[in-house]
PDB file of C-alpha atoms in Angstrom:
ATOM      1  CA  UNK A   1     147.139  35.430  68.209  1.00  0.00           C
ATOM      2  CA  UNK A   2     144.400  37.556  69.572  1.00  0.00           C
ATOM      3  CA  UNK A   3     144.872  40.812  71.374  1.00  0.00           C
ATOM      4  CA  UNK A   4     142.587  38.989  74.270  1.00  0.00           C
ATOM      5  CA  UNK A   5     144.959  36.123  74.179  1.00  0.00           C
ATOM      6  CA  UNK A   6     148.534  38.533  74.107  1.00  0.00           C
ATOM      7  CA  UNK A   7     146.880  40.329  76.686  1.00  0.00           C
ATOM      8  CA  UNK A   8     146.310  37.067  79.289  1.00  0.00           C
ATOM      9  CA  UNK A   9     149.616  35.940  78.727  1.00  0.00           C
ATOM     10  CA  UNK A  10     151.260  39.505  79.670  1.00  0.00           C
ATOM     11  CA  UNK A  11     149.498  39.732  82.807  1.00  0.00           C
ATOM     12  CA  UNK A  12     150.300  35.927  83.519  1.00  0.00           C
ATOM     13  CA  UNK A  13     153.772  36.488  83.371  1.00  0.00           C
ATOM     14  CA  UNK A  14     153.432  39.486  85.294  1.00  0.00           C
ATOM     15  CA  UNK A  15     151.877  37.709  87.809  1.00  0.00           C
ATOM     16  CA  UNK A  16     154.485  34.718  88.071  1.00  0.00           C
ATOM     17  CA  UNK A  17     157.480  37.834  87.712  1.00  0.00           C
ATOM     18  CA  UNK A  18     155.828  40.056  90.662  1.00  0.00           C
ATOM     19  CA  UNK A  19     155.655  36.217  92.905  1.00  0.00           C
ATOM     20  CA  UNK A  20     158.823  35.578  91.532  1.00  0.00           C
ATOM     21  CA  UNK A  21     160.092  39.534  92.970  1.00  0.00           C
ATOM     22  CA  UNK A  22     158.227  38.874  95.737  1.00  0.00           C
ATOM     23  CA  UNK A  23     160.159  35.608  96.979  1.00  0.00           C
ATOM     24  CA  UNK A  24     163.519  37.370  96.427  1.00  0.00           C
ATOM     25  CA  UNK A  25     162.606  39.983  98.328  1.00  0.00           C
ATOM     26  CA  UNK A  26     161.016  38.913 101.212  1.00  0.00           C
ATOM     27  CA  UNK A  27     163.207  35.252 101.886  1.00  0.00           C
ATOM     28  CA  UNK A  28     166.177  36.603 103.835  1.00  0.00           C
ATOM     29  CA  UNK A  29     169.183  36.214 102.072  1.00  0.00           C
ATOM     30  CA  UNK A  30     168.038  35.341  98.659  1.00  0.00           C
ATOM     31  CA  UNK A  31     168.268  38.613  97.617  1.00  0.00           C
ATOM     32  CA  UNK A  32     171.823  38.433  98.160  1.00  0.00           C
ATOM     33  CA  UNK A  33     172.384  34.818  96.972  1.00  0.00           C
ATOM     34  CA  UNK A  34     170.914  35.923  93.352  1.00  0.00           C
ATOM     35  CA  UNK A  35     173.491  38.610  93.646  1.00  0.00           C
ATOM     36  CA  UNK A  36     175.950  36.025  94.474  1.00  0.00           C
ATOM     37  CA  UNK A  37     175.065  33.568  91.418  1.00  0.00           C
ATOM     38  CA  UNK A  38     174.717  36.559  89.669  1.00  0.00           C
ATOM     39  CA  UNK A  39     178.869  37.803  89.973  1.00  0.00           C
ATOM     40  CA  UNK A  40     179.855  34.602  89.497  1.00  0.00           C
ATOM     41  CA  UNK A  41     178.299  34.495  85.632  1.00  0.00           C
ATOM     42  CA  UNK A  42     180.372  37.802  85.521  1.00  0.00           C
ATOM     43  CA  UNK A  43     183.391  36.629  86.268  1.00  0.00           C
ATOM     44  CA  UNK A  44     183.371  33.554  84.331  1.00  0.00           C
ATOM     45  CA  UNK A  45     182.687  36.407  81.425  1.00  0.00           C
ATOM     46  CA  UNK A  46     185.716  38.200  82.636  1.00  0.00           C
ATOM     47  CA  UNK A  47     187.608  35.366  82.063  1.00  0.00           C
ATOM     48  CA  UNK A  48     186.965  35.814  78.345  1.00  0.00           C
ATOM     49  CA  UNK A  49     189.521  38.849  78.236  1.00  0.00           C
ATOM     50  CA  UNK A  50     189.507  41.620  75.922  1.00  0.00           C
ATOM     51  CA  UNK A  51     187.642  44.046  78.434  1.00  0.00           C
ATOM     52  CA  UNK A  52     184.846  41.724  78.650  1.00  0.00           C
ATOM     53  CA  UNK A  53     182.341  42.945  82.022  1.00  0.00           C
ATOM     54  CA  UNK A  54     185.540  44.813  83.702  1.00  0.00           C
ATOM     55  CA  UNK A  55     183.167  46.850  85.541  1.00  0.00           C
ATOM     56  CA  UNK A  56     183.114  46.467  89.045  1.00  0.00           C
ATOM     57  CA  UNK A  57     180.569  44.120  90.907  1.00  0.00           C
ATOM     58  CA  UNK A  58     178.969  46.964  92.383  1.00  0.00           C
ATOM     59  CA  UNK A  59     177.818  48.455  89.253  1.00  0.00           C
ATOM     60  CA  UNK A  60     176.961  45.079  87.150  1.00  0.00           C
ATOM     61  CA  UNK A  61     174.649  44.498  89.987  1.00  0.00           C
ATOM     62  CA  UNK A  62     173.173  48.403  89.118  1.00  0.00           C
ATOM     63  CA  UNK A  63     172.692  47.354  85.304  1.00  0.00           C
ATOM     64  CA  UNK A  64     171.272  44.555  86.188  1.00  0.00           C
ATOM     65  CA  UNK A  65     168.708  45.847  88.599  1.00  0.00           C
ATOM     66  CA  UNK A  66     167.779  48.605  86.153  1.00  0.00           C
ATOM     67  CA  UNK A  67     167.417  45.993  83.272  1.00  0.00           C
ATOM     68  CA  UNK A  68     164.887  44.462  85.073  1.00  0.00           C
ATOM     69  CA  UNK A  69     163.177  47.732  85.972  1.00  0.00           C
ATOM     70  CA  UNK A  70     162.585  48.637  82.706  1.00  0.00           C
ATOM     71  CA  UNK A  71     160.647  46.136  81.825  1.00  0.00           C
ATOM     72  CA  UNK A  72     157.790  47.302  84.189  1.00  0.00           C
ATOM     73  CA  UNK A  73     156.575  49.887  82.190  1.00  0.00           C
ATOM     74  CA  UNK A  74     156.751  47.971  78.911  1.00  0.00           C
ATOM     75  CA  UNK A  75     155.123  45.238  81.120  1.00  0.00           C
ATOM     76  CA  UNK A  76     152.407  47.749  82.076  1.00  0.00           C
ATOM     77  CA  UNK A  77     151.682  48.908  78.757  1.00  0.00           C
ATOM     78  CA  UNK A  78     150.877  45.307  77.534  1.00  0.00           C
ATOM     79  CA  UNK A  79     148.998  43.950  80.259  1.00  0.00           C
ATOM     80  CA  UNK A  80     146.135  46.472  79.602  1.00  0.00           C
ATOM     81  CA  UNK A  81     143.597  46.083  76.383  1.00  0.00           C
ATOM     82  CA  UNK A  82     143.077  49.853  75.734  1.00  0.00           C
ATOM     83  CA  UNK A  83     146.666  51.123  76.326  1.00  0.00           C
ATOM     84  CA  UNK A  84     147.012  54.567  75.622  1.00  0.00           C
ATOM     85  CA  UNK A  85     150.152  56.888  74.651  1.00  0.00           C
ATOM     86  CA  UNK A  86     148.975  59.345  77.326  1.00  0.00           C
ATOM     87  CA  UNK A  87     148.978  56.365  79.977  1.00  0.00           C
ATOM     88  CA  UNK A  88     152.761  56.366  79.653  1.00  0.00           C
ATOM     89  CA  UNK A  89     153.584  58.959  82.125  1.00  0.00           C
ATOM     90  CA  UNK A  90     151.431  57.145  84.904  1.00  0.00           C
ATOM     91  CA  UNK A  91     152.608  53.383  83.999  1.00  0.00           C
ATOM     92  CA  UNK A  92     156.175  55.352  84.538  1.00  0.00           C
ATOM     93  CA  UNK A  93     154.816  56.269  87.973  1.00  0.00           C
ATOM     94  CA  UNK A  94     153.346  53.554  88.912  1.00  0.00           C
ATOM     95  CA  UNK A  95     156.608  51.593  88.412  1.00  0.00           C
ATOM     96  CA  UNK A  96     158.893  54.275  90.611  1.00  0.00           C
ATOM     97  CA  UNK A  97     156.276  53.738  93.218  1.00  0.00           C
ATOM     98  CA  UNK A  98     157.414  49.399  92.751  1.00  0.00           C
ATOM     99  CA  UNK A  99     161.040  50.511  92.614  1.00  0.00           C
ATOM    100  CA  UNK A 100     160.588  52.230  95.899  1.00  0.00           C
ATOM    101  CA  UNK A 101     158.648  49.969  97.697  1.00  0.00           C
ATOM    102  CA  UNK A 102     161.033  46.944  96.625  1.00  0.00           C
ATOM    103  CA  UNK A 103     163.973  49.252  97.424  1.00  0.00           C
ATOM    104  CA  UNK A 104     162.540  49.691 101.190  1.00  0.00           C
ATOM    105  CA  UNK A 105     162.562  45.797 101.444  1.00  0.00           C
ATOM    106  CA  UNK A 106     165.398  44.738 100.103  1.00  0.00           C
ATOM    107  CA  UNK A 107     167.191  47.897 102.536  1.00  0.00           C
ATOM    108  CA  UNK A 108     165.491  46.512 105.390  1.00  0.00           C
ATOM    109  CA  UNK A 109     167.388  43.307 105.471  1.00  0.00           C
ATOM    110  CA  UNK A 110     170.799  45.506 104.690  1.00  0.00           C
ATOM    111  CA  UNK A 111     173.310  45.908 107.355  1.00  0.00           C
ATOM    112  CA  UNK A 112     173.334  49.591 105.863  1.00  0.00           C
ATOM    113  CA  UNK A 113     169.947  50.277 105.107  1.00  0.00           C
ATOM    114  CA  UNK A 114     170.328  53.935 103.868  1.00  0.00           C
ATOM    115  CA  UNK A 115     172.905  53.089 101.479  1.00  0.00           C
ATOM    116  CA  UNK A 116     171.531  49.793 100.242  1.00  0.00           C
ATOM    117  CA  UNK A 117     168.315  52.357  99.402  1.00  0.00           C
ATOM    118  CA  UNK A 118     169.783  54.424  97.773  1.00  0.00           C
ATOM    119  CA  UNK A 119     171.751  52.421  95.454  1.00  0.00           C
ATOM    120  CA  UNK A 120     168.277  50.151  94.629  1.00  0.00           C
ATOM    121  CA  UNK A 121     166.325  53.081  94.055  1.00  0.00           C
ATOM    122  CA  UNK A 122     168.671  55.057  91.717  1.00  0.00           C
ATOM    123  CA  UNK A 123     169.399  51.880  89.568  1.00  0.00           C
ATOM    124  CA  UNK A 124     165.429  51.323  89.463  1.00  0.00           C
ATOM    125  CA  UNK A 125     164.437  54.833  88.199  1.00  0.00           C
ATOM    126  CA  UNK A 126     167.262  54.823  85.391  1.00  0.00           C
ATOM    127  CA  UNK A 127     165.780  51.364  84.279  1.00  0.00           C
ATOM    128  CA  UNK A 128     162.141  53.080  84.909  1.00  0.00           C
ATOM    129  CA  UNK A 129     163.599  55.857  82.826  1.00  0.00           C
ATOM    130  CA  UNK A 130     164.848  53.193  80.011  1.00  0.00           C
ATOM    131  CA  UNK A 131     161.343  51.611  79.961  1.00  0.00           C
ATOM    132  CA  UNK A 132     159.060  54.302  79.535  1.00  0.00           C
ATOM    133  CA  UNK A 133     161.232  55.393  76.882  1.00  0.00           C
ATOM    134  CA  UNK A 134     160.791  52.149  74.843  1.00  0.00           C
ATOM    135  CA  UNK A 135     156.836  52.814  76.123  1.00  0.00           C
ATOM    136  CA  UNK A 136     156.758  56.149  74.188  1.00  0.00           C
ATOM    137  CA  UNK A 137     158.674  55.027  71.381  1.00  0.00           C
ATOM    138  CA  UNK A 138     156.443  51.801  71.097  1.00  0.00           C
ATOM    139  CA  UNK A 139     153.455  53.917  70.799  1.00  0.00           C
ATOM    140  CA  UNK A 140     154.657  56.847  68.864  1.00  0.00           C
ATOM    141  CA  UNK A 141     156.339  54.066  66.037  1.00  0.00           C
ATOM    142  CA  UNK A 142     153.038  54.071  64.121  1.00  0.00           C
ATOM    143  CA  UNK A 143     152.491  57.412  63.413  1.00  0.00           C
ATOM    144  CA  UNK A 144     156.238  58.774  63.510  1.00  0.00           C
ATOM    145  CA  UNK A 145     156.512  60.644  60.201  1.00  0.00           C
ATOM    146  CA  UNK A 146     159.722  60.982  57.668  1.00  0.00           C
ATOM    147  CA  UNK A 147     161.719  64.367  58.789  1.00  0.00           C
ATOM    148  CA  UNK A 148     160.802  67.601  56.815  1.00  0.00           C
ATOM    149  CA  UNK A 149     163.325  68.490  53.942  1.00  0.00           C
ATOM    150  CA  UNK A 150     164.603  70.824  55.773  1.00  0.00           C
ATOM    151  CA  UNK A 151     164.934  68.868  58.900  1.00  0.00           C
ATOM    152  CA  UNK A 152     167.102  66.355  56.909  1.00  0.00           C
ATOM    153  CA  UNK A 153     169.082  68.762  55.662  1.00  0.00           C
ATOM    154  CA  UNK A 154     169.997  70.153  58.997  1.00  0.00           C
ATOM    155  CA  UNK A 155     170.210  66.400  60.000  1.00  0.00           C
ATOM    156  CA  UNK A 156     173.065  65.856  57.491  1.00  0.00           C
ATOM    157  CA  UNK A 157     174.932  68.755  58.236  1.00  0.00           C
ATOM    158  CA  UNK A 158     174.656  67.440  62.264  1.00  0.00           C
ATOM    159  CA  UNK A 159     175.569  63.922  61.415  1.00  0.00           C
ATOM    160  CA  UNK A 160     178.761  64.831  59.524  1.00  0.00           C
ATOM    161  CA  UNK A 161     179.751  66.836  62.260  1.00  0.00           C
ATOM    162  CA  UNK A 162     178.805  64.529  64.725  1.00  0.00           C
ATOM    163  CA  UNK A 163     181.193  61.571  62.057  1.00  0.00           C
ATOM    164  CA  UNK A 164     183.906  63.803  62.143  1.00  0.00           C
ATOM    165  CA  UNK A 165     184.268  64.192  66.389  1.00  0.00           C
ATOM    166  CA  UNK A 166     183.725  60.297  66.663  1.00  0.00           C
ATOM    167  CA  UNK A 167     186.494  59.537  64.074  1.00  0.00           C
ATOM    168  CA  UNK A 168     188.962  62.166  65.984  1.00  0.00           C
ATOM    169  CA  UNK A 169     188.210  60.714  69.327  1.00  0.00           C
ATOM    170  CA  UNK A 170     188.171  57.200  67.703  1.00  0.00           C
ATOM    171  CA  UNK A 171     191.307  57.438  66.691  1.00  0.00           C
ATOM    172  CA  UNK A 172     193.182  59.782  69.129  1.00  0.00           C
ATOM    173  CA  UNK A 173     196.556  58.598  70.151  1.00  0.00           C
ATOM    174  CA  UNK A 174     195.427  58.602  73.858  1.00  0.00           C
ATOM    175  CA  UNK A 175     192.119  58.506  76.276  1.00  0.00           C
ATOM    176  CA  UNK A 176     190.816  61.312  75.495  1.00  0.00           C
ATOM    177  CA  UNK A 177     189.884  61.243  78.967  1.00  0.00           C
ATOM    178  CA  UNK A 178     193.485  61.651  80.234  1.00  0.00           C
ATOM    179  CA  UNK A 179     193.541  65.394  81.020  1.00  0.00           C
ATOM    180  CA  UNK A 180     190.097  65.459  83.224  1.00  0.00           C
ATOM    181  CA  UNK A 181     190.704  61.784  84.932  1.00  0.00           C
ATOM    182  CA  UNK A 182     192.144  63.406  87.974  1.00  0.00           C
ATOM    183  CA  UNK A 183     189.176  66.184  88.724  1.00  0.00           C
ATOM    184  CA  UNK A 184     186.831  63.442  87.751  1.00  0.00           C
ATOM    185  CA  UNK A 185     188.038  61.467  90.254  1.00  0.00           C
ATOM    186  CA  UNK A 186     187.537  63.878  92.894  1.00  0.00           C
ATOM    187  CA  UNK A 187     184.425  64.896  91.758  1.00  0.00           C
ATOM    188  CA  UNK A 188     183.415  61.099  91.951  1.00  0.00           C
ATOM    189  CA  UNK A 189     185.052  60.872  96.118  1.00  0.00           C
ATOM    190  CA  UNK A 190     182.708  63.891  96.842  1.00  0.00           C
ATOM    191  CA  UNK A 191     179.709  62.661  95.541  1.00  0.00           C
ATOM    192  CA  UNK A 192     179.989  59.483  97.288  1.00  0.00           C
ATOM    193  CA  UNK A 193     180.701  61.622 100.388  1.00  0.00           C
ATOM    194  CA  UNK A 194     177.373  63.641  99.983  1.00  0.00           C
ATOM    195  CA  UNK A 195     175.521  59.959  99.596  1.00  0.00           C
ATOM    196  CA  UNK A 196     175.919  58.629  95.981  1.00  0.00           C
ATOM    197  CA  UNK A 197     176.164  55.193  95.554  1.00  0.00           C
ATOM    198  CA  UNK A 198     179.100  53.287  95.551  1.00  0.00           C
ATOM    199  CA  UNK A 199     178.695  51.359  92.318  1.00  0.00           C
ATOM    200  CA  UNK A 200     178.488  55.094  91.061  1.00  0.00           C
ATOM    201  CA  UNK A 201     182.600  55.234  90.314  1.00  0.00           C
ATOM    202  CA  UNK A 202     185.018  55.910  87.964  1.00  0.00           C
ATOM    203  CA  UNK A 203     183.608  53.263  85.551  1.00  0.00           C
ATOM    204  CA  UNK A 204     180.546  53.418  85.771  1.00  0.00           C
ATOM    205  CA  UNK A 205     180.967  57.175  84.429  1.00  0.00           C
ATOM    206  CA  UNK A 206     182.839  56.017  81.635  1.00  0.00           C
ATOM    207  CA  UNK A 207     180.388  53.651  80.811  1.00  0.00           C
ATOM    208  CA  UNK A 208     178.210  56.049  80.876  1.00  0.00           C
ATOM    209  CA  UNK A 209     179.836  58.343  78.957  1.00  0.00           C
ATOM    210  CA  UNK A 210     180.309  56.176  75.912  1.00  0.00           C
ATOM    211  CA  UNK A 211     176.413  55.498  75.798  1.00  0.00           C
ATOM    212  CA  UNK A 212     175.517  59.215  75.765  1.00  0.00           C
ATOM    213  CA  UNK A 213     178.294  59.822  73.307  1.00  0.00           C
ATOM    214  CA  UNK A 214     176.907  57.305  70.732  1.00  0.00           C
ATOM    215  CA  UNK A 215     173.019  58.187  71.122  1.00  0.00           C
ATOM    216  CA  UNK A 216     173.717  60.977  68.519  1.00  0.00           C
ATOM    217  CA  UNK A 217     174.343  58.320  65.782  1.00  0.00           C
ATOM    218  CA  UNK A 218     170.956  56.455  66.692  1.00  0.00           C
ATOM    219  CA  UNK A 219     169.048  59.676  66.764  1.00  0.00           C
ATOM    220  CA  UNK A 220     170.731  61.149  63.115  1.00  0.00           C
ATOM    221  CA  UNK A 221     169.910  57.533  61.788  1.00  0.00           C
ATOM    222  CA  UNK A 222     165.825  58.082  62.365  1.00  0.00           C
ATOM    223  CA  UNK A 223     166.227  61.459  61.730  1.00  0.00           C
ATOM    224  CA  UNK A 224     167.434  60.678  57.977  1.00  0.00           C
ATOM    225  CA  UNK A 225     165.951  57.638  57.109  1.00  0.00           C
ATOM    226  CA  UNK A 226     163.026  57.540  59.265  1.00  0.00           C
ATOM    227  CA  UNK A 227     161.421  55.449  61.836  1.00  0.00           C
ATOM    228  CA  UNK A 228     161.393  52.037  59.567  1.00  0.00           C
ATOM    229  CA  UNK A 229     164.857  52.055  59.402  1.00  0.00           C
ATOM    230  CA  UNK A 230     165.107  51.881  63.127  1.00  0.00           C
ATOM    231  CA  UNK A 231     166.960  48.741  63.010  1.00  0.00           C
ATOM    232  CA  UNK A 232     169.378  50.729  60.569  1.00  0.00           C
ATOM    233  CA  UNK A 233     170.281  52.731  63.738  1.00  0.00           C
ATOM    234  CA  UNK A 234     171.115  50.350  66.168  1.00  0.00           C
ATOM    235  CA  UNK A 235     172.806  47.690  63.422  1.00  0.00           C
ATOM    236  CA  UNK A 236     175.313  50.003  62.654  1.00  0.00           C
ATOM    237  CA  UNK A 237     175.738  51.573  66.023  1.00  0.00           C
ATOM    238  CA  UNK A 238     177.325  47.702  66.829  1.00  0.00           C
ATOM    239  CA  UNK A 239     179.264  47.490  63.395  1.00  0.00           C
ATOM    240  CA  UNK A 240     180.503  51.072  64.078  1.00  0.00           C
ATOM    241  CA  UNK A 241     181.300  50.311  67.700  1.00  0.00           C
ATOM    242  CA  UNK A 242     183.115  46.843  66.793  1.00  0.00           C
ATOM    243  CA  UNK A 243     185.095  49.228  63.849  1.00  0.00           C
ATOM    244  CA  UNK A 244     186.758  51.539  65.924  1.00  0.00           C
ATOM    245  CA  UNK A 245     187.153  48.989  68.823  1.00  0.00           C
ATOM    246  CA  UNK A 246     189.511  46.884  66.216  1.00  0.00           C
ATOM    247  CA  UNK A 247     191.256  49.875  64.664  1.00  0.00           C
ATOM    248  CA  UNK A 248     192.380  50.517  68.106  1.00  0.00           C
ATOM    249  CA  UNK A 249     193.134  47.062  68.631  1.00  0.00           C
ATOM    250  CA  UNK A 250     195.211  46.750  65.835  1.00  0.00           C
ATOM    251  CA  UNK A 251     196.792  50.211  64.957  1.00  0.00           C
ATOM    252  CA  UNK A 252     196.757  52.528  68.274  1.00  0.00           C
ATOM    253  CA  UNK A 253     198.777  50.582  70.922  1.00  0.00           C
ATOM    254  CA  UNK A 254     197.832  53.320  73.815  1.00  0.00           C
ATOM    255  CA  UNK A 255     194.175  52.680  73.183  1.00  0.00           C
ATOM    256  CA  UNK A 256     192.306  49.430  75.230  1.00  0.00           C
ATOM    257  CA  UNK A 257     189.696  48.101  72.991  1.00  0.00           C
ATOM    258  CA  UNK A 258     187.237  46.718  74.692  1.00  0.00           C
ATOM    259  CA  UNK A 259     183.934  44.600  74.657  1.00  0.00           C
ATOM    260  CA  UNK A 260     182.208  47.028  77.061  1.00  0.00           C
ATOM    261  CA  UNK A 261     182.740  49.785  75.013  1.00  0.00           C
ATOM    262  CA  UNK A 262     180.680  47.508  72.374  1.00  0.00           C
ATOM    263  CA  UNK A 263     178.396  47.567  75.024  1.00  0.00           C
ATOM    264  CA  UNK A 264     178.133  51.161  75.795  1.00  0.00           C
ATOM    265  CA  UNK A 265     178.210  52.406  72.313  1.00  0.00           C
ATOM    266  CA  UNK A 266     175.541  50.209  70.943  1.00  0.00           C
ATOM    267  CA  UNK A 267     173.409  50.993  74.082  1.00  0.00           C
ATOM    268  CA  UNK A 268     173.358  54.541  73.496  1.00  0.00           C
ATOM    269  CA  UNK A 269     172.878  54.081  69.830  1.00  0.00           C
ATOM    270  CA  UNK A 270     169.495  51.457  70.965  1.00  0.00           C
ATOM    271  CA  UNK A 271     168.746  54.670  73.188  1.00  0.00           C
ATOM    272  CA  UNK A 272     169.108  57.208  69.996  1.00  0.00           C
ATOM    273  CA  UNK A 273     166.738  55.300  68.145  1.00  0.00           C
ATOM    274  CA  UNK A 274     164.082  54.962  70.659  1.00  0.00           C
ATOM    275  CA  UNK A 275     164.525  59.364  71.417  1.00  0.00           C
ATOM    276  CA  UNK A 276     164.511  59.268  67.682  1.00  0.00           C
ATOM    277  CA  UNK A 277     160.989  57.404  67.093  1.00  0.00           C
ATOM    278  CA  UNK A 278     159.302  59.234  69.787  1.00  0.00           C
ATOM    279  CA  UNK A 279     160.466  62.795  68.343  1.00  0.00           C
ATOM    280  CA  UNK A 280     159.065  61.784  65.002  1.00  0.00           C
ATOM    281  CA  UNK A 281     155.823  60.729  66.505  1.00  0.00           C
ATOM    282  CA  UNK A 282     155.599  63.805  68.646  1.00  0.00           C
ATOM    283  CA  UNK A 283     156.059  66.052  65.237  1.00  0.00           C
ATOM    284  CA  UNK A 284     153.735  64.080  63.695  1.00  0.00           C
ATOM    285  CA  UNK A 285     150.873  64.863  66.012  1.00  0.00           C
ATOM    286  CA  UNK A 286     152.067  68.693  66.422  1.00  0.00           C
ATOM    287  CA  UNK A 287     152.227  68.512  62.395  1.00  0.00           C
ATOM    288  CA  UNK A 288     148.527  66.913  62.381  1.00  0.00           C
ATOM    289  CA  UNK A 289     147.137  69.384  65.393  1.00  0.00           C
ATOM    290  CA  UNK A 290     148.625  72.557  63.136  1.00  0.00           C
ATOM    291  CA  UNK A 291     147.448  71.237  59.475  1.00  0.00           C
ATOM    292  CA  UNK A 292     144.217  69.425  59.822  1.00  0.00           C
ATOM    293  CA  UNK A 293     143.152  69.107  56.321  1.00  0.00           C
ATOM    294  CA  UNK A 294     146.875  67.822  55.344  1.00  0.00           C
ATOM    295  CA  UNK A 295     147.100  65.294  58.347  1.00  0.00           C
ATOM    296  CA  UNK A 296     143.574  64.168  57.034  1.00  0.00           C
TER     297      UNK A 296
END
């Protein structure tokens, strides 16, 4: 297939997902019947058990939103012939400018239009976020280079660290959570009483929390094998997540294992991967800008 002909069928399906966006948003009520159709796929998955989606509606409706955000700049990239690395910053701005302007609709037909804003918009820029992240990376796989000797050596050192903090909070006799859950909580209450979203609660944090804390493990994976081996990264990010999700299951009765931590932890680990390709790339071209003759 042709880059003419991959090119034509991006912006097709662009064109059939922006008329597609464009119904939803603009028939009243469709928006929320999608949202509707879309909870009720969530709880039949809830009725699988074993912590399976026990987020709340509000913020499965956020991950949702921003999954289909980040597409746009990914989207963006491929729809154009020449696309350039530098382009990603403005195909990231170009798609706020979309979140935005589809936030503004959709909170026009809200009984409470500042809040219904405010929730689309935030869940849009962390999915514009996502996909202009998997923009850079996409571009910088190519000419990522191997970390310096030294680099990996420091990497190592890092990584066995990093092992040894997952392992003790792996296996922990409690949430390690358990001491901060109550000033977490009322940090939560006042930011949704200075205007934060309400999908933005208590799990949604700890979802959260469990993707930063296993983007590390992505990010030591590139870092010591290299960019090729970026399926390495987030293969065993999933086989490490659905290891210490059974070992609680099975040995620490005070620990929940659960499918959404599967979730989190391999999300963060897809995350580390894609941070890890794009610092590669970046060193590359730094490396190549600093040593001519040897990039040559």
């Amino acid at each position: 297939m042709t880059t003419t002909t991959r090119t034509t069928i991006v912006r097709s399906g662009m064109l059939a997902a922006v008329a597609l966006v464009a119904l939803v948003l603009l028939v009243p009520g469709l928006a929320d019947r999608v949202r509707s159709a879309l909870l009720h796929v969530v709880g039949a998955l809830r009725a699988l058990g074993h912590g399976t989606l026990t987020l709340g509606d509000g913020f499965v409706t956020a991950i949702a939103v921003s999954l289909v955000t980040a597409v746009l700049p990914v989207l963006l990239a491929r729809a154009s012939r020449a696309s350039r690395p530098d382009g990603v910053l403005r195909r990231a701005l170009v798609s706020a400018v979309v979140v935005l302007v589809a936030a503004a609709v959709v909170a026009a037909q809200s009984a409470t239009p500042g809040g219904r804003f405010r929730s689309v918009a935030l869940a849009g820029f962390v999915g514009v976020a996502i996909g202009s992240l998997a923009d850079a990376a996409w571009h910088a796989r190519l000419r990522a280079a191997h970390a310096s000797g030294r680099t990996r050596r420091v990497a190592w050192t890092l990584a066995a660290a990093y092992a040894l903090v997952v392992v003790l909070v792996a296996t922990a006799g409690s949430p390690v959570d358990g001491g901060i859950h109550p000033w977490l909580v009322r940090a939560i209450a006042a930011g949704h009483r200075l205007g934060a979203p309400g999908w933005l609660g208590y799990d949604a944090v700890e979802f959260t929390a469990n993707v930063v804390f296993f983007a590390p493990f992505g990010f030591f994976v590139l870092l010591l094998f290299g960019a090729r081996a970026w399926w390495v990264g987030m293969l065993g990010g999933f086989l490490a997540s659905c290891a210490i999700e059974t070992v609680q299951a099975l040995f620490l009765p005070a620990r929940f294992a659960s499918v959404d931590d599967v979730l989190a932890n391999t999300s963060g680990a897809v995350l580390g991967v894609l941070v890890g390709i794009v610092v590669l790339g970046h060193a590359r071209v730094s490396a190549a800008q600093g040593h001519p003759r040897a990039a040559a």
